[in-house]
PDB file of C-alpha atoms and ligand atoms in Angstrom:
ATOM      1  CA  MET H   1    -214.324  88.144  55.142  1.00  0.00           C
ATOM      2  CA  SER H   2    -214.547  91.550  56.791  1.00  0.00           C
ATOM      3  CA  ASP H   3    -216.202  94.572  55.201  1.00  0.00           C
ATOM      4  CA  LEU H   4    -214.632  95.920  52.038  1.00  0.00           C
ATOM      5  CA  SER H   5    -213.112  99.405  52.122  1.00  0.00           C
ATOM      6  CA  ARG H   6    -212.528 101.392  48.979  1.00  0.00           C
ATOM      7  CA  ILE H   7    -209.438 103.582  48.804  1.00  0.00           C
ATOM      8  CA  GLY H   8    -208.048 106.011  46.250  1.00  0.00           C
ATOM      9  CA  VAL H   9    -204.342 105.853  45.494  1.00  0.00           C
ATOM     10  CA  ALA H  10    -202.383 108.635  43.776  1.00  0.00           C
ATOM     11  CA  ILE H  11    -199.592 107.100  41.740  1.00  0.00           C
ATOM     12  CA  ASP H  12    -197.195 108.247  39.046  1.00  0.00           C
ATOM     13  CA  SER H  13    -198.650 107.339  35.624  1.00  0.00           C
ATOM     14  CA  LYS H  14    -195.471 105.697  34.354  1.00  0.00           C
ATOM     15  CA  LEU H  15    -195.147 103.680  37.544  1.00  0.00           C
ATOM     16  CA  LEU H  16    -198.763 102.556  37.226  1.00  0.00           C
ATOM     17  CA  GLU H  17    -198.151 101.555  33.595  1.00  0.00           C
ATOM     18  CA  LYS H  18    -195.206  99.402  34.664  1.00  0.00           C
ATOM     19  CA  PHE H  19    -197.267  97.911  37.475  1.00  0.00           C
ATOM     20  CA  ASP H  20    -200.101  97.076  35.068  1.00  0.00           C
ATOM     21  CA  ASP H  21    -197.642  95.397  32.674  1.00  0.00           C
ATOM     22  CA  HIS H  22    -196.135  93.466  35.560  1.00  0.00           C
ATOM     23  CA  ILE H  23    -199.424  92.206  36.965  1.00  0.00           C
ATOM     24  CA  ALA H  24    -200.786  91.339  33.506  1.00  0.00           C
ATOM     25  CA  ARG H  25    -197.741  89.125  32.929  1.00  0.00           C
ATOM     26  CA  ARG H  26    -198.363  87.518  36.301  1.00  0.00           C
ATOM     27  CA  GLY H  27    -201.929  86.697  35.294  1.00  0.00           C
ATOM     28  CA  TYR H  28    -203.889  89.233  37.341  1.00  0.00           C
ATOM     29  CA  THR H  29    -207.089  90.420  35.726  1.00  0.00           C
ATOM     30  CA  ASN H  30    -207.535  93.415  38.021  1.00  0.00           C
ATOM     31  CA  ARG H  31    -205.405  95.748  40.127  1.00  0.00           C
ATOM     32  CA  SER H  32    -207.340  95.240  43.337  1.00  0.00           C
ATOM     33  CA  GLU H  33    -206.337  91.592  43.670  1.00  0.00           C
ATOM     34  CA  ALA H  34    -202.716  92.468  42.841  1.00  0.00           C
ATOM     35  CA  PHE H  35    -202.697  95.201  45.522  1.00  0.00           C
ATOM     36  CA  ARG H  36    -204.255  92.848  48.081  1.00  0.00           C
ATOM     37  CA  ASP H  37    -201.601  90.209  47.360  1.00  0.00           C
ATOM     38  CA  LEU H  38    -198.791  92.764  47.700  1.00  0.00           C
ATOM     39  CA  ILE H  39    -200.160  93.870  51.069  1.00  0.00           C
ATOM     40  CA  ARG H  40    -200.515  90.265  52.297  1.00  0.00           C
ATOM     41  CA  ASP H  41    -196.983  89.492  51.119  1.00  0.00           C
ATOM     42  CA  ALA H  42    -195.609  92.457  53.081  1.00  0.00           C
ATOM     43  CA  LEU H  43    -197.540  91.451  56.221  1.00  0.00           C
ATOM     44  CA  ILE H  44    -196.383  87.811  55.989  1.00  0.00           C
ATOM     45  CA  GLU H  45    -192.796  88.957  55.520  1.00  0.00           C
ATOM     46  CA  LYS H  46    -193.133  91.099  58.651  1.00  0.00           C
ATOM     47  CA  THR H  47    -194.514  88.088  60.549  1.00  0.00           C
ATOM     48  CA  ALA H  48    -191.631  85.923  59.347  1.00  0.00           C
ATOM     49  CA  GLN H  49    -189.143  88.406  60.782  1.00  0.00           C
ATOM     50  CA  ARG H  50    -190.549  87.993  64.313  1.00  0.00           C
ATOM     51  CA  PRO H  51    -188.739  84.919  65.721  1.00  0.00           C
ATOM     52  CA  ASP H  52    -191.666  83.885  67.958  1.00  0.00           C
ATOM     53  CA  SER H  53    -194.402  83.999  65.317  1.00  0.00           C
ATOM     54  CA  GLN H  54    -195.878  80.751  64.013  1.00  0.00           C
ATOM     55  CA  VAL H  55    -194.980  80.078  60.389  1.00  0.00           C
ATOM     56  CA  VAL H  56    -194.842  77.360  57.771  1.00  0.00           C
ATOM     57  CA  GLY H  57    -191.676  76.978  55.720  1.00  0.00           C
ATOM     58  CA  THR H  58    -191.028  75.202  52.461  1.00  0.00           C
ATOM     59  CA  LEU H  59    -187.379  74.268  52.169  1.00  0.00           C
ATOM     60  CA  THR H  60    -185.911  73.062  48.885  1.00  0.00           C
ATOM     61  CA  LEU H  61    -182.544  71.302  48.942  1.00  0.00           C
ATOM     62  CA  VAL H  62    -180.434  70.019  46.067  1.00  0.00           C
ATOM     63  CA  TYR H  63    -177.542  67.722  46.879  1.00  0.00           C
ATOM     64  CA  ASP H  64    -175.310  64.989  45.539  1.00  0.00           C
ATOM     65  CA  HIS H  65    -176.186  61.772  47.322  1.00  0.00           C
ATOM     66  CA  HIS H  66    -172.691  60.375  46.608  1.00  0.00           C
ATOM     67  CA  VAL H  67    -171.194  62.788  49.170  1.00  0.00           C
ATOM     68  CA  ARG H  68    -170.214  60.557  52.049  1.00  0.00           C
ATOM     69  CA  MET H  69    -172.802  60.350  54.850  1.00  0.00           C
ATOM     70  CA  LEU H  70    -174.685  63.386  53.536  1.00  0.00           C
ATOM     71  CA  SER H  71    -178.077  61.689  53.201  1.00  0.00           C
ATOM     72  CA  ASP H  72    -177.648  60.240  56.707  1.00  0.00           C
ATOM     73  CA  ARG H  73    -176.700  63.620  58.158  1.00  0.00           C
ATOM     74  CA  LEU H  74    -179.687  65.375  56.573  1.00  0.00           C
ATOM     75  CA  THR H  75    -182.052  62.639  57.766  1.00  0.00           C
ATOM     76  CA  GLU H  76    -180.627  62.736  61.278  1.00  0.00           C
ATOM     77  CA  MET H  77    -181.088  66.509  61.511  1.00  0.00           C
ATOM     78  CA  GLN H  78    -184.698  66.100  60.435  1.00  0.00           C
ATOM     79  CA  HIS H  79    -185.284  63.383  63.046  1.00  0.00           C
ATOM     80  CA  ASP H  80    -183.842  65.702  65.700  1.00  0.00           C
ATOM     81  CA  HIS H  81    -186.661  68.108  64.764  1.00  0.00           C
ATOM     82  CA  TYR H  82    -189.328  65.540  63.808  1.00  0.00           C
ATOM     83  CA  ASN H  83    -192.047  67.589  65.501  1.00  0.00           C
ATOM     84  CA  HIS H  84    -191.279  70.522  63.162  1.00  0.00           C
ATOM     85  CA  VAL H  85    -190.927  68.554  59.921  1.00  0.00           C
ATOM     86  CA  LEU H  86    -194.445  67.938  58.627  1.00  0.00           C
ATOM     87  CA  SER H  87    -193.539  66.235  55.384  1.00  0.00           C
ATOM     88  CA  THR H  88    -190.710  65.552  52.968  1.00  0.00           C
ATOM     89  CA  LEU H  89    -190.588  64.808  49.268  1.00  0.00           C
ATOM     90  CA  HIS H  90    -187.527  63.240  47.703  1.00  0.00           C
ATOM     91  CA  VAL H  91    -186.928  63.205  43.955  1.00  0.00           C
ATOM     92  CA  HIS H  92    -183.921  61.541  42.279  1.00  0.00           C
ATOM     93  CA  LEU H  93    -183.137  64.250  39.717  1.00  0.00           C
ATOM     94  CA  ASP H  94    -180.479  62.295  37.847  1.00  0.00           C
ATOM     95  CA  HIS H  95    -177.765  59.712  38.558  1.00  0.00           C
ATOM     96  CA  ASP H  96    -176.031  61.923  41.126  1.00  0.00           C
ATOM     97  CA  ASN H  97    -178.405  64.600  42.345  1.00  0.00           C
ATOM     98  CA  CYS H  98    -181.378  64.607  44.662  1.00  0.00           C
ATOM     99  CA  LEU H  99    -184.029  67.237  45.248  1.00  0.00           C
ATOM    100  CA  GLU H 100    -185.694  67.311  48.616  1.00  0.00           C
ATOM    101  CA  VAL H 101    -188.629  69.498  49.636  1.00  0.00           C
ATOM    102  CA  LEU H 102    -189.401  69.785  53.346  1.00  0.00           C
ATOM    103  CA  ILE H 103    -192.464  71.344  54.895  1.00  0.00           C
ATOM    104  CA  LEU H 104    -191.463  72.881  58.224  1.00  0.00           C
ATOM    105  CA  LYS H 105    -193.765  74.323  60.864  1.00  0.00           C
ATOM    106  CA  GLY H 106    -193.056  76.176  64.076  1.00  0.00           C
ATOM    107  CA  LYS H 107    -191.702  79.452  65.361  1.00  0.00           C
ATOM    108  CA  ALA H 108    -190.036  81.542  62.668  1.00  0.00           C
ATOM    109  CA  GLY H 109    -186.685  81.622  64.456  1.00  0.00           C
ATOM    110  CA  MET H 110    -186.583  77.840  64.788  1.00  0.00           C
ATOM    111  CA  VAL H 111    -187.709  77.212  61.199  1.00  0.00           C
ATOM    112  CA  GLN H 112    -185.017  79.600  59.915  1.00  0.00           C
ATOM    113  CA  LYS H 113    -182.350  78.011  62.128  1.00  0.00           C
ATOM    114  CA  LEU H 114    -183.204  74.471  61.009  1.00  0.00           C
ATOM    115  CA  ALA H 115    -183.286  75.540  57.362  1.00  0.00           C
ATOM    116  CA  ASP H 116    -179.924  77.297  57.708  1.00  0.00           C
ATOM    117  CA  ALA H 117    -178.399  74.193  59.323  1.00  0.00           C
ATOM    118  CA  LEU H 118    -179.637  71.945  56.495  1.00  0.00           C
ATOM    119  CA  ILE H 119    -178.629  74.361  53.718  1.00  0.00           C
ATOM    120  CA  SER H 120    -175.138  74.882  55.151  1.00  0.00           C
ATOM    121  CA  THR H 121    -174.449  71.155  55.507  1.00  0.00           C
ATOM    122  CA  LYS H 122    -171.385  70.257  53.447  1.00  0.00           C
ATOM    123  CA  GLY H 123    -172.437  68.774  50.114  1.00  0.00           C
ATOM    124  CA  VAL H 124    -175.754  70.623  49.820  1.00  0.00           C
ATOM    125  CA  LYS H 125    -175.442  72.504  46.531  1.00  0.00           C
ATOM    126  CA  HIS H 126    -178.454  74.753  46.814  1.00  0.00           C
ATOM    127  CA  GLY H 127    -181.125  75.481  49.329  1.00  0.00           C
ATOM    128  CA  ARG H 128    -183.949  77.962  49.614  1.00  0.00           C
ATOM    129  CA  LEU H 129    -186.501  78.582  52.328  1.00  0.00           C
ATOM    130  CA  THR H 130    -189.854  80.191  51.620  1.00  0.00           C
ATOM    131  CA  ILE H 131    -191.829  81.235  54.654  1.00  0.00           C
ATOM    132  CA  THR H 132    -195.562  81.715  54.767  1.00  0.00           C
ATOM    133  CA  THR H 133    -198.336  81.572  57.350  1.00  0.00           C
ATOM    134  CA  SER H 134    -201.694  79.867  57.577  1.00  0.00           C
ATOM    135  CA  GLY H 135    -203.152  83.125  56.284  1.00  0.00           C
ATOM    136  CA  ALA H 136    -205.375  83.463  59.339  1.00  0.00           C
ATOM    137  CA  GLY H 137    -206.296  87.104  59.812  1.00  0.00           C
ATOM    138  CA  LEU H 138    -205.316  88.124  56.296  1.00  0.00           C
TER     139      LEU H 138
HETATM  140 NI1   NI U   1    -182.207  60.755  45.479  1.00  0.00          NI
END
């Protein structure tokens, strides 16, 4: 870890009160860690917006496996990008529905494009991509 710097922040009292309530509910025991996490989150989001930056994505899909050929289509798309799909987890949620979690790795633009293609496949009910980084340099 690099050297610590101490900073003073002027902030509206009511805004600070709301922030303290918010972070307490989230389980933070001090403001400094909450501020650090907010800053890291903003920097990671900025990284994710640069198409050439290296990222890791967690993609959650929910779909009905009875939809004709859907499972095959989703599997085929993943095989087309096997070098960017690090791992998958499949859970049979109930009689009809499946939950799949994919860990994707690569350039942000490619990860987003692959996620969009999977989410927009006919029969996928819900999909959400969360992008992060290795945290190196943060
Ligand atoms: Ni299933």
